Coordinates of C-alpha atoms and ligand atoms in Angstrom, one line a residue:
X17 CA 27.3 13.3 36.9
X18 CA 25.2 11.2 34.8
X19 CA 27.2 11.6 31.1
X20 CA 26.2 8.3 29.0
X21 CA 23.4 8.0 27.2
X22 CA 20.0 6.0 28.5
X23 CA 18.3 4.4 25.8
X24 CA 15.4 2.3 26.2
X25 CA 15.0 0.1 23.6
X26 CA 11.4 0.2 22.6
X27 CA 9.6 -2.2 20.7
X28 CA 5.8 -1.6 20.9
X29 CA 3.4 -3.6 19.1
X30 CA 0.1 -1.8 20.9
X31 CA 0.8 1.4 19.4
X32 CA 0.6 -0.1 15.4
X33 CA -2.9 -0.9 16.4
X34 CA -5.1 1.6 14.7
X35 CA -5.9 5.1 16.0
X36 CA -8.9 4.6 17.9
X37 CA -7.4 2.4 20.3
X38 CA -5.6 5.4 22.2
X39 CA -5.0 9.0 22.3
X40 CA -1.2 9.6 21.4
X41 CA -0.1 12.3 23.8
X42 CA 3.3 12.7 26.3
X43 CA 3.7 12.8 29.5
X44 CA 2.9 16.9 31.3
X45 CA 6.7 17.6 32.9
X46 CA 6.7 18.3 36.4
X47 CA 8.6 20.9 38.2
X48 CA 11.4 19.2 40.5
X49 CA 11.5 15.6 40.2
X50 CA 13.0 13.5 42.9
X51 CA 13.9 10.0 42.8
X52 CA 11.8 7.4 45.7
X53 CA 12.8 4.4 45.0
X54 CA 14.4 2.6 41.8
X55 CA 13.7 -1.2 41.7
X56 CA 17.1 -2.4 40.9
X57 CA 16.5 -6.0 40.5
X58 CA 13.4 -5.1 38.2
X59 CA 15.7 -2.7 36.1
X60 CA 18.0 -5.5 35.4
X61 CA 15.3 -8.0 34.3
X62 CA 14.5 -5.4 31.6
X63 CA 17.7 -5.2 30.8
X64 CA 17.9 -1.7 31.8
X65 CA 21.0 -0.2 33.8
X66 CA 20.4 0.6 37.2
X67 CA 23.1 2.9 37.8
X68 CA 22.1 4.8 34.7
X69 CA 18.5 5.0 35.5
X70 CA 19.1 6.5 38.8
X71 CA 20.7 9.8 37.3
X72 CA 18.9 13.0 36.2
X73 CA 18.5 11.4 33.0
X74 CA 16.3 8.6 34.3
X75 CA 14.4 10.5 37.0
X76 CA 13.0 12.6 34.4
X77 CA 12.3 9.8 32.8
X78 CA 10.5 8.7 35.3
X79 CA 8.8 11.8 36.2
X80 CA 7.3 12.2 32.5
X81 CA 9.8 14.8 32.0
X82 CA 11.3 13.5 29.2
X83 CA 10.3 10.6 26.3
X84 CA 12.9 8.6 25.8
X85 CA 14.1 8.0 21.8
X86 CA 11.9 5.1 20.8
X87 CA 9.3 5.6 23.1
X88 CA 5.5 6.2 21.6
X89 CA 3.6 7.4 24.3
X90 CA -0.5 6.6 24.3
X91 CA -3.2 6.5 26.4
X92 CA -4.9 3.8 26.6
X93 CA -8.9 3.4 25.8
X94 CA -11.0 1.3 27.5
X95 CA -14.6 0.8 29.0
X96 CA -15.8 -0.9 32.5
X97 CA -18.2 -2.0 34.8
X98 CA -17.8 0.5 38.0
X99 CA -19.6 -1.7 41.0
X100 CA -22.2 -3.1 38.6
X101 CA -22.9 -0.1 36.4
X102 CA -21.7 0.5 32.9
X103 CA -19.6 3.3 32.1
X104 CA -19.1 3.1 28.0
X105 CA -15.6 5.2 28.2
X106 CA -13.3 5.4 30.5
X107 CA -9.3 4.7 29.6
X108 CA -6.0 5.9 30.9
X109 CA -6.8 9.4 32.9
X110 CA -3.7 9.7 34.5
X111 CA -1.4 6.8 33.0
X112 CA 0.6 7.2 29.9
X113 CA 2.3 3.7 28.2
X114 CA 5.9 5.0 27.0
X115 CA 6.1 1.8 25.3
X116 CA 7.1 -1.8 25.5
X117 CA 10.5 -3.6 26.4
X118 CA 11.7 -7.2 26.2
X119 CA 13.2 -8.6 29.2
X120 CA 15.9 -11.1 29.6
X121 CA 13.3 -13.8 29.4
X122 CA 12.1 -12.5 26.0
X123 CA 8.8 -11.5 27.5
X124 CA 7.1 -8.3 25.8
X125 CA 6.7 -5.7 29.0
X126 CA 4.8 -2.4 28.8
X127 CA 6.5 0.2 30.4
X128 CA 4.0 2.8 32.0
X129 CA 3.7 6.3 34.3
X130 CA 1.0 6.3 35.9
X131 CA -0.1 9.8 37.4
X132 CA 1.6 11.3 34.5
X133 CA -0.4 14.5 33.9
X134 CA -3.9 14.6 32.1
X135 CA -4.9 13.2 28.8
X136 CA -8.2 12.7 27.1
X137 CA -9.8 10.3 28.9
X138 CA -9.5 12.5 32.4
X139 CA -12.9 13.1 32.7
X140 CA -13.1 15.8 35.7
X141 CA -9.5 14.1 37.5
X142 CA -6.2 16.2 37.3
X143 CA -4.1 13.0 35.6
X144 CA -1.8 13.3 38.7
X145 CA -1.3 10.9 41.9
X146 CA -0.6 11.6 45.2
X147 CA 3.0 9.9 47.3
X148 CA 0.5 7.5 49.6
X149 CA -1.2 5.7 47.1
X150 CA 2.4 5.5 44.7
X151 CA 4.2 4.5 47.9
X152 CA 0.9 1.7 48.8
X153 CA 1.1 0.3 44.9
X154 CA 4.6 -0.3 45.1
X155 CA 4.7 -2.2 48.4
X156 CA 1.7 -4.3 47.8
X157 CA 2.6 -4.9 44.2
X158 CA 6.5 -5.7 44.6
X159 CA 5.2 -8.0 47.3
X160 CA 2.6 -10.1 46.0
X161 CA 5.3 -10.8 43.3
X162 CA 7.9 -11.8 45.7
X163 CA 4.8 -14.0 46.9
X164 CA 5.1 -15.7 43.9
X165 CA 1.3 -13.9 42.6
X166 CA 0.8 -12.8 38.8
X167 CA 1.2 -8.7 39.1
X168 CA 1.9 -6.1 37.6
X169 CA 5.4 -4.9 39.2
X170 CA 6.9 -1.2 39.9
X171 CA 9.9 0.2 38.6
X172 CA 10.3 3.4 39.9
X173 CA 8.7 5.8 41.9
X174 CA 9.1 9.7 41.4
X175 CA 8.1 12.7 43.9
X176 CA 6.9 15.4 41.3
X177 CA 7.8 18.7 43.5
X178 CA 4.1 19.6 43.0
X179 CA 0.9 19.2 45.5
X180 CA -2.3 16.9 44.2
X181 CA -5.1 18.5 46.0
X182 CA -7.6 15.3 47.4
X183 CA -9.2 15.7 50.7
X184 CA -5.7 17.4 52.2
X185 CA -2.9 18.4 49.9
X186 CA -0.5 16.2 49.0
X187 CA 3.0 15.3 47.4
X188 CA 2.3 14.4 43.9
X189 CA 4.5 11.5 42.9
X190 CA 4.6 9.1 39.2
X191 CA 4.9 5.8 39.9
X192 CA 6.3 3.5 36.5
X193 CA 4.5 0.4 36.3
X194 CA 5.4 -2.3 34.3
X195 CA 2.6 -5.0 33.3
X196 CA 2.7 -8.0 30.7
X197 CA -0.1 -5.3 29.2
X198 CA -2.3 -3.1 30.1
X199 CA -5.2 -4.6 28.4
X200 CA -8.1 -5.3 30.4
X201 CA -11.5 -7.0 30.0
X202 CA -13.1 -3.5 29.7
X203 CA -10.8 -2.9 26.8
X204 CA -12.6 -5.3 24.9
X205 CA -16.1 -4.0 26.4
X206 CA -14.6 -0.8 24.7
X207 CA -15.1 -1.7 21.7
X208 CA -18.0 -4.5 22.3
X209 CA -20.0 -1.3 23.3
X210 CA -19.9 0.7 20.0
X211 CA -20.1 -2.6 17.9
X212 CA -16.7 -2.2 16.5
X213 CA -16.4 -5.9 16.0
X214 CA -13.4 -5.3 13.6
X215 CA -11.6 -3.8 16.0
X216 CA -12.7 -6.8 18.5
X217 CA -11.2 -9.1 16.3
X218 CA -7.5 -6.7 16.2
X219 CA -7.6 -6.6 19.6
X220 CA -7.8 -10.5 20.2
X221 CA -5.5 -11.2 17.9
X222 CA -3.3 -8.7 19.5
X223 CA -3.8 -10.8 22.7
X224 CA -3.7 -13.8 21.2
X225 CA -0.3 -13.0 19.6
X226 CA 0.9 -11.6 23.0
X227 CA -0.4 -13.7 25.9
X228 CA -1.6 -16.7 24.6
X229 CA 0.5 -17.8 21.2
X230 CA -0.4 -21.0 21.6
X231 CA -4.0 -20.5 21.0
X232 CA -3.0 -19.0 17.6
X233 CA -3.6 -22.7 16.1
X234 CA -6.3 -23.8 18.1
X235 CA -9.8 -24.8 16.1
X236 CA -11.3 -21.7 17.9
X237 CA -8.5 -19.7 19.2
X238 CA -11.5 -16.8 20.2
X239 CA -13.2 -19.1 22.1
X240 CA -9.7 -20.8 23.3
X241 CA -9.0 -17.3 24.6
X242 CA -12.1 -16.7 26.6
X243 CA -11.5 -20.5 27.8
X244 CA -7.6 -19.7 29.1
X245 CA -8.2 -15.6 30.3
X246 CA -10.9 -18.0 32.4
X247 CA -8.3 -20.5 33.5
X248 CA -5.8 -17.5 34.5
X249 CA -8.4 -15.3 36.5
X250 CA -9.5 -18.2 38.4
X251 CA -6.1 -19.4 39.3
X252 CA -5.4 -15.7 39.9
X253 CA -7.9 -15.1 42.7
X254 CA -7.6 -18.2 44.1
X255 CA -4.2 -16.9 45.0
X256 CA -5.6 -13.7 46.3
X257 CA -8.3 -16.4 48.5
X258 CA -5.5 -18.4 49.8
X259 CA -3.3 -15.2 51.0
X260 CA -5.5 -13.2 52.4
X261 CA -5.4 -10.6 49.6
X262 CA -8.6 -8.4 49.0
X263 CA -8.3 -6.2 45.7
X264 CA -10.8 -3.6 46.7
X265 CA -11.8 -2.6 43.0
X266 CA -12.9 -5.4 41.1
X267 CA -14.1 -3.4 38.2
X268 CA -14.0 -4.9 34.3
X269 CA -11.8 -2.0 34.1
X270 CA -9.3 -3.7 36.6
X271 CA -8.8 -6.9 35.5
X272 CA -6.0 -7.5 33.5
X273 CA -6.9 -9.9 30.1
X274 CA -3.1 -11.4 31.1
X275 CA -4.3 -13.0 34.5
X276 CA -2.2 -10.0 36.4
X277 CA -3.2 -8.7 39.3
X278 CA -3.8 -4.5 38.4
X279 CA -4.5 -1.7 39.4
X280 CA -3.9 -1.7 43.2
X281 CA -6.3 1.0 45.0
X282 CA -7.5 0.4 48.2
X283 CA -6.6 -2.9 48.4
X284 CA -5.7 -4.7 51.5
X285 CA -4.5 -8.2 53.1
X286 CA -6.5 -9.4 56.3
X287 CA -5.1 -9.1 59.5
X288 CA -7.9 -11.3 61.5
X289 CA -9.8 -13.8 59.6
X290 CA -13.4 -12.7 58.6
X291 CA -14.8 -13.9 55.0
X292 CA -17.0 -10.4 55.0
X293 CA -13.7 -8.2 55.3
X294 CA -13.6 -4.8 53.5
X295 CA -11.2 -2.1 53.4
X296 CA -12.0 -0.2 50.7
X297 CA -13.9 3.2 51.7
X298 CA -15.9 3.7 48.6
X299 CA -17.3 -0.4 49.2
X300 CA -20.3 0.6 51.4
X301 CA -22.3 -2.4 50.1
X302 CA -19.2 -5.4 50.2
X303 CA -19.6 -6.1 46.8
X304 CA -15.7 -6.5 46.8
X305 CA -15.5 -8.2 49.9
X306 CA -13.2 -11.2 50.9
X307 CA -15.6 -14.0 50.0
X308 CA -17.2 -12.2 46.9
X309 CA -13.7 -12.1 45.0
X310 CA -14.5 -15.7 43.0
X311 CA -18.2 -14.8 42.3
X312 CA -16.9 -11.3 41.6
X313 CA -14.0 -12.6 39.1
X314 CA -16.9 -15.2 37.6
X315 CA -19.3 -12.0 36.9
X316 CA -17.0 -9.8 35.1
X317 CA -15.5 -12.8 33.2
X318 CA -19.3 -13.4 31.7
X319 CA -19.1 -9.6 31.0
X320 CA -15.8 -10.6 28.7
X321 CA -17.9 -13.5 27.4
X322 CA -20.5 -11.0 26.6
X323 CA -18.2 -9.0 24.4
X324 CA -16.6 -11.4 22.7
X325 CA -19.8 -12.7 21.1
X326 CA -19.2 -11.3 17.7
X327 CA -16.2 -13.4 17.3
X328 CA -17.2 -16.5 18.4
X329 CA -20.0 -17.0 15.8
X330 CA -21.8 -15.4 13.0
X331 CA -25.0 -17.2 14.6
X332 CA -25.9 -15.4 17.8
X333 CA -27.8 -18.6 19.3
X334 CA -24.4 -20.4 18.9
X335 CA -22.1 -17.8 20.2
X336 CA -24.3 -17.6 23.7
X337 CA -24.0 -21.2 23.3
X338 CA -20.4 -21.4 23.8
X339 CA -19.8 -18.3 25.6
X340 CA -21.8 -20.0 28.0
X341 CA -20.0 -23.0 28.3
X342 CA -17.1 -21.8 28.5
X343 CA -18.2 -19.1 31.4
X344 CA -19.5 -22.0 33.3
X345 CA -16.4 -23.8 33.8
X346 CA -14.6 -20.7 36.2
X347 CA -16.4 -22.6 39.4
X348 CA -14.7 -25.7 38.6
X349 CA -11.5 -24.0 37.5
X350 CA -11.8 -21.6 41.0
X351 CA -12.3 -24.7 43.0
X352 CA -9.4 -26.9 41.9
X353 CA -6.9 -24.1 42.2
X354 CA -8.3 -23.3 45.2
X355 CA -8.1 -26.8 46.9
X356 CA -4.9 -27.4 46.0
X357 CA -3.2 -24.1 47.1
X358 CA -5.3 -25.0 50.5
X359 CA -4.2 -28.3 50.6
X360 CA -0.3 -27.3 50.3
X361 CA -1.4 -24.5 53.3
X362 CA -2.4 -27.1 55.2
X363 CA 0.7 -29.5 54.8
X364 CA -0.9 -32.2 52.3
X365 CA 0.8 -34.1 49.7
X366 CA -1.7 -35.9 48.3
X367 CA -5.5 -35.3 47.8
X368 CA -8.4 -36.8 50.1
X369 CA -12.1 -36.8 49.9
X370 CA -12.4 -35.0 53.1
X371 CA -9.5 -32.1 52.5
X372 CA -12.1 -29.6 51.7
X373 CA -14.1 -30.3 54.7
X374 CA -10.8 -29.8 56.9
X375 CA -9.9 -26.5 55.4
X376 CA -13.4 -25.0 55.5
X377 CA -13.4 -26.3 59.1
X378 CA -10.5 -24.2 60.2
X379 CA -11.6 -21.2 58.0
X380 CA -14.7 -21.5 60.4
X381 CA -13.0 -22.1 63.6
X382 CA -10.8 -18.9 62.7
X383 CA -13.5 -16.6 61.7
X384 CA -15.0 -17.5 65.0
X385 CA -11.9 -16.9 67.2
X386 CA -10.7 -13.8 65.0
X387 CA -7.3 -15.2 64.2
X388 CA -4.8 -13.8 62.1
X389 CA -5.2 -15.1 58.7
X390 CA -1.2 -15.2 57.9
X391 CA 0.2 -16.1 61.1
X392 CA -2.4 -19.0 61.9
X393 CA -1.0 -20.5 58.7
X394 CA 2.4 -19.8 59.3
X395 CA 2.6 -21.0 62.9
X396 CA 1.0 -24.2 61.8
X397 CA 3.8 -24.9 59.5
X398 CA 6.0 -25.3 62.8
X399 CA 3.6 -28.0 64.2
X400 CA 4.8 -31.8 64.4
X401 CA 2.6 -35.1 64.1
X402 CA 2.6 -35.2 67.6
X403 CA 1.6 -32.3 69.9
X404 CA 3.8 -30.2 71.3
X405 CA 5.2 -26.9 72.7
X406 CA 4.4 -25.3 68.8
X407 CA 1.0 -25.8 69.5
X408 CA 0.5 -23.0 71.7
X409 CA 1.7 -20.3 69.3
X410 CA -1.5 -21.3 66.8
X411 CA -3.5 -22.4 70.3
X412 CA -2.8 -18.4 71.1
X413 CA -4.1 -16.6 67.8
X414 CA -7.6 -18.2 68.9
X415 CA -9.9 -16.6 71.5
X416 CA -11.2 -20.2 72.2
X417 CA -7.7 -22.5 71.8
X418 CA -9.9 -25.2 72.4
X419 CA -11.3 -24.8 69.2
X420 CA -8.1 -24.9 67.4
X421 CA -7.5 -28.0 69.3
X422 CA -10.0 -30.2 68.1
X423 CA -9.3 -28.8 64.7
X424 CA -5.4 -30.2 65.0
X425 CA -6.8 -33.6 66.4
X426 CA -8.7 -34.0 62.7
X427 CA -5.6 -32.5 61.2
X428 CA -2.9 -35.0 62.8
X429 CA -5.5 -37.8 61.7
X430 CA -5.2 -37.0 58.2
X431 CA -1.6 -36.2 58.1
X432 CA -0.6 -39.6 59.8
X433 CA -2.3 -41.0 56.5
X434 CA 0.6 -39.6 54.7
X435 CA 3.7 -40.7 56.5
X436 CA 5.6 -37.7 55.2
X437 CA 8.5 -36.5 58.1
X438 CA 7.5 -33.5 59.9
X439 CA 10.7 -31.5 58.6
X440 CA 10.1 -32.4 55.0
X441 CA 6.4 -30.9 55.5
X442 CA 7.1 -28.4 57.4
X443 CA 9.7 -26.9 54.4
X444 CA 6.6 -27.5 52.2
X445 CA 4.8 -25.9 54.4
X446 CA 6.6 -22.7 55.2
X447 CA 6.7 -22.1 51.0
X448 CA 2.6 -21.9 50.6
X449 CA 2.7 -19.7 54.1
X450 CA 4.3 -16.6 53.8
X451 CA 5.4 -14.8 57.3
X452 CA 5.6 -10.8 56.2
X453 CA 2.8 -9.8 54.3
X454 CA 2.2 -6.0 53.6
X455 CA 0.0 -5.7 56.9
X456 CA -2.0 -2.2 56.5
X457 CA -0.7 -1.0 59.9
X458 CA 3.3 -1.1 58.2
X459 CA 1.9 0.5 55.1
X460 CA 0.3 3.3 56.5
X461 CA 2.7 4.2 59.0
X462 CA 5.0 4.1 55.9
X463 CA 3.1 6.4 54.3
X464 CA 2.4 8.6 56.8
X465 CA 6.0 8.8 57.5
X466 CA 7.0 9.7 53.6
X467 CA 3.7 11.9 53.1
X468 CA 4.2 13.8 57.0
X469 CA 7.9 13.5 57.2
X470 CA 9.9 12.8 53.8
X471 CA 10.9 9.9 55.8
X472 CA 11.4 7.6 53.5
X473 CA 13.2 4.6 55.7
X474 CA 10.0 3.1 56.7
X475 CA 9.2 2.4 53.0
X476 CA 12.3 1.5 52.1
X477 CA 12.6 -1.3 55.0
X478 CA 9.3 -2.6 54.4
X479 CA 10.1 -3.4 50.6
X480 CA 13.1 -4.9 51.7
X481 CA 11.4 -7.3 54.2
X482 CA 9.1 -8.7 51.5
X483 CA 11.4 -8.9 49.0
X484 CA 11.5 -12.7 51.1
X485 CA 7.9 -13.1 52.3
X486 CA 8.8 -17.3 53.6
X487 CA 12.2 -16.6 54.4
X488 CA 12.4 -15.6 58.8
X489 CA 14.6 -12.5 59.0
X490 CA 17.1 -11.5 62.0
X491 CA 15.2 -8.5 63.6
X492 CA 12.0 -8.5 61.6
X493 CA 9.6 -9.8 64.3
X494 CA 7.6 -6.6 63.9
X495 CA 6.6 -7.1 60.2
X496 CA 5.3 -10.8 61.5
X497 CA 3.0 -9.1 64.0
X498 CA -0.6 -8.3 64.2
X499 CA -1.3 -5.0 64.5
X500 CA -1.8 -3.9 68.1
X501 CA -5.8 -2.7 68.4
X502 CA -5.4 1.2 68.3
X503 CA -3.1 0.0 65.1
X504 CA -5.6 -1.7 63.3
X505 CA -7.0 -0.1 59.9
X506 CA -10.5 -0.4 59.4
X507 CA -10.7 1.4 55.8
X508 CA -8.5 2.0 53.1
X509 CA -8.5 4.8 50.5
X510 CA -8.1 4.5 46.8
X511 CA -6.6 8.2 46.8
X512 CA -7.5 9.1 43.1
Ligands
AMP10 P1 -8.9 3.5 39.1 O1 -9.8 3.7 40.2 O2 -7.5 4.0 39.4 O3 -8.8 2.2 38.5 O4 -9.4 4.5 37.9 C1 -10.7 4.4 37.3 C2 -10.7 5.4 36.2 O5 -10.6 6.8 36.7 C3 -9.6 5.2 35.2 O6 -10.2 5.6 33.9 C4 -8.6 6.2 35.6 O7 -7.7 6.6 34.6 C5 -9.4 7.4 36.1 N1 -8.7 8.2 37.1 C6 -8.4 7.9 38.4 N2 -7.8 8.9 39.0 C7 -7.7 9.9 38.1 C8 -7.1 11.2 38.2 N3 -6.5 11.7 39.3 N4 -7.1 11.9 37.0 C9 -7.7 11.4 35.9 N5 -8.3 10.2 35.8 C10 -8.3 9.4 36.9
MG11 MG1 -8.2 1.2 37.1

């Protein structure tokens, strides 16, 4: 029996921001909440206790069932560009912020339920989420963290004991989220939109004062920030580029103002290489494909530009000036992230004219000869200077190996200019390419075995295999493969 007392111990700074920058409401209680999963290691970096939170008390916590002391509960507003069009109000529909927690490192985390029950800014949606897309957040999330990506992470998920009707019925479940915030570019195209500039200016210092401290004293620090939320998104989905990772919803609304990945939907990692991938069912036209990410990333960040114009200058003529300069420098940022992260993929140490060239080469090779994306890196991190039986596990990931082996010729060249011992590279090597990655075949049949079964061990395993994405594990081999081809998923659903 759970006796003691859980107390989180609130501290939220978003919630003395003035009135119209949420609707204060709590969470709609459920009928018969049921614990999923509790991340344990997560708890303890918020200084929570696990054993606590994993009693009544905590599941209806979790479960919106009841605010803990100290909690403030809002939701959020914001704004967004939906696939190109403007929508001037959208916010939190169906998440709730209970409030924000410092963890052992001292860093400020909001702690949120997301399909907690309706609130103002539903619009015609029920505020409620089904199991699948809790269960799909929660694997790709806790993964691309153990990946080493900026994300927001999950705490907990909850089965509700009540159906969310989409296309079928489904178990409703509340998944807690827990982000370095919640604010997002359309947060400031919130207020950009109804030419609340004083409100602009609150909610950059906010940020300023939360993400960025260090801007505080800088000659511009408005203009610093669009400069370093730049710097962050650019590093961000050059980390997405380099894994394989495609978002699926690249919306203003989604893109978190800390350099987080958010909001996970239908998103998806590649199985076989193709830069025009898409998952995501409601993407007829690709604007979110694979390749389009950096442009993507580029075009909302002018849209944060674009907002922030009021606080740049007085003089309109020299706020585009600098908005635009400082919007112009996300290809260069992309780019040098970018080529380093490939460069360590591909084994390099140090930097040469013709790196780019070599990556793009293989890229190009692979799209042609439909190999996978993860394991072409990995197996490559087994190769020596010299050719040898290794080959032939990257040889066979390419309908044409003879393609791959011209590649490796070029490769060997430029590695031989290094002199760096094959162990000592290969280590390197095996850290920038991860082995498990949340392939779509493992998450749906996880899913499907929750949603179909209340079979939970399928979920539960898969977390637990990338927990250590790099790391070979004893009896694993099936998270390394490929799907099989009547495995392969060809769309993904964002389930709302
Ligand atoms: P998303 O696609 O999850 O990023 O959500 C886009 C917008 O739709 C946000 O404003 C969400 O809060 C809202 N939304 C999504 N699903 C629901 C739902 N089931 N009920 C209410 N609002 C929702
Ligand atoms: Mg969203």
């Amino acid at each position: 029996m759970d006796t003691s007392t859980l107390t989180f111990p609130f501290d939220n700074t978003f919630a003395q921001l003035p009135e119209r920058f949420y609707a204060r409401l709590a969470p709609t209680p459920v009928s018969s909440p049921r614990l999923v999963r509790l991340n344990d290691a997560l708890a303890r970096q918020l200084s929570l206790d696990p054993a606590h939170l994993t009693g009544a008390s905590g599941v209806d916590v979790f479960a919106g069932n009841c605010v803990p002391d100290r909690a403030d509960p809002l939701a959020m507003a914001y704004a967004g560009f939906q696939f190109g069009s403007w929508v001037p109000q959208l916010g939190d529909g169906r998440a709730i912020l209970l409030g924000e927690l410092i963890d052992c490192d001292g860093q400020r985390r909001d702690v949120q339920l997301k399909g907690a029950g309706p609130t103002p800014f539903s619009r015609m949606g029920d505020g409620r989420a089904g199991l699948g897309p809790v269960l799909r957040e929660y694997i790709v999330s806790e993964a691309m963290a153990a990946l080493g990506i900026p994300t927001t992470r999950s705490l907990a998920a909850v089965l509700t004991g009540e159906r969310v009707i989409r296309e079928n019925s489904l178990p409703g479940a509340v998944l807690t989220r827990v982000a370095s915030s919640h604010i997002r570019v359309g947060t400031f195209q919130y207020f950009a939109g109804r030419r609340d500039t004083e409100a602009l200016g609150l909610l950059a210092d906010h940020v300023i004062h939360r993400h960025y401290p260090n801007l505080a004293s800088a000659d511009d620090p408005y203009l610093a920030l669009l400069s370093a939320v730049i710097e962050r998104q650019a590093a961000l989905v050059a980390q997405w580029q380099l894994i394989g990772f495609i978002h699926g919803v690249m919306n203003t609304d989604n893109m978190s103002i800390a350099g987080e990945t958010i909001d996970y939907g239908p998103c998806a990692f590649m199985d076989t290489y193709h830069p025009e991938t898409v998952y995501s069912s409601i993407d007829h036209r690709g604007r979110y494909a694979y390749q389009n990410q950096p442009p993507i990333a580029h075009w909302n960040l002018a849209g944060l530009a674009q907002a922030l114009l009021p606080l740049l200058s007085e003089n309109e003529d020299e706020a585009v000036e600098k908005a635009t300069a400082a919007i112009n420098t996300f290809p260069e940022c992309f780019k040098a992230s970018y080529t380093a992260g490939l460069g360590r993929k591909l084994g390099l140490s140090t930097v040469d004219v013709g790196d780019e060239v070599l990556g793009s080469d293989l890229l190009e090779r692979m799209a042609r000869n439909k190999a996978d994306f993860t394991l072409t890196f990995r197996y490559l991190s087994a190769l020596s200077q010299t050719q040898n039986d290794a080959d032939n596990h990257v040889r066979a990931l390419f309908e044409e190996p003879a393609e791959f082996d011209q590649w490796a010729t070029d490769w060997r060249v430029r590695l031989a200019q290094e002199g760096v011992a094959d162990s000592e590279r290969q280590d390197e090597m095996r850290k920038a390419n991860p082995l498990y990655i949340p392939r779509n075949h493992l998450v749906e049949a996880a899913i499907r075995a929750a949603e179909d079964s209340d079979d939970l061990a399928p979920f539960n395993h898969l977390v637990t295999v990338l927990a250590s994405p790099y790391q070979q594990q004893p009896g694993a081999d099936a998270y390394a493969e490929p799907p099989e081809p009547e495995q392969v998923v060809h769309q993904t659903f964002c389930g709302t």
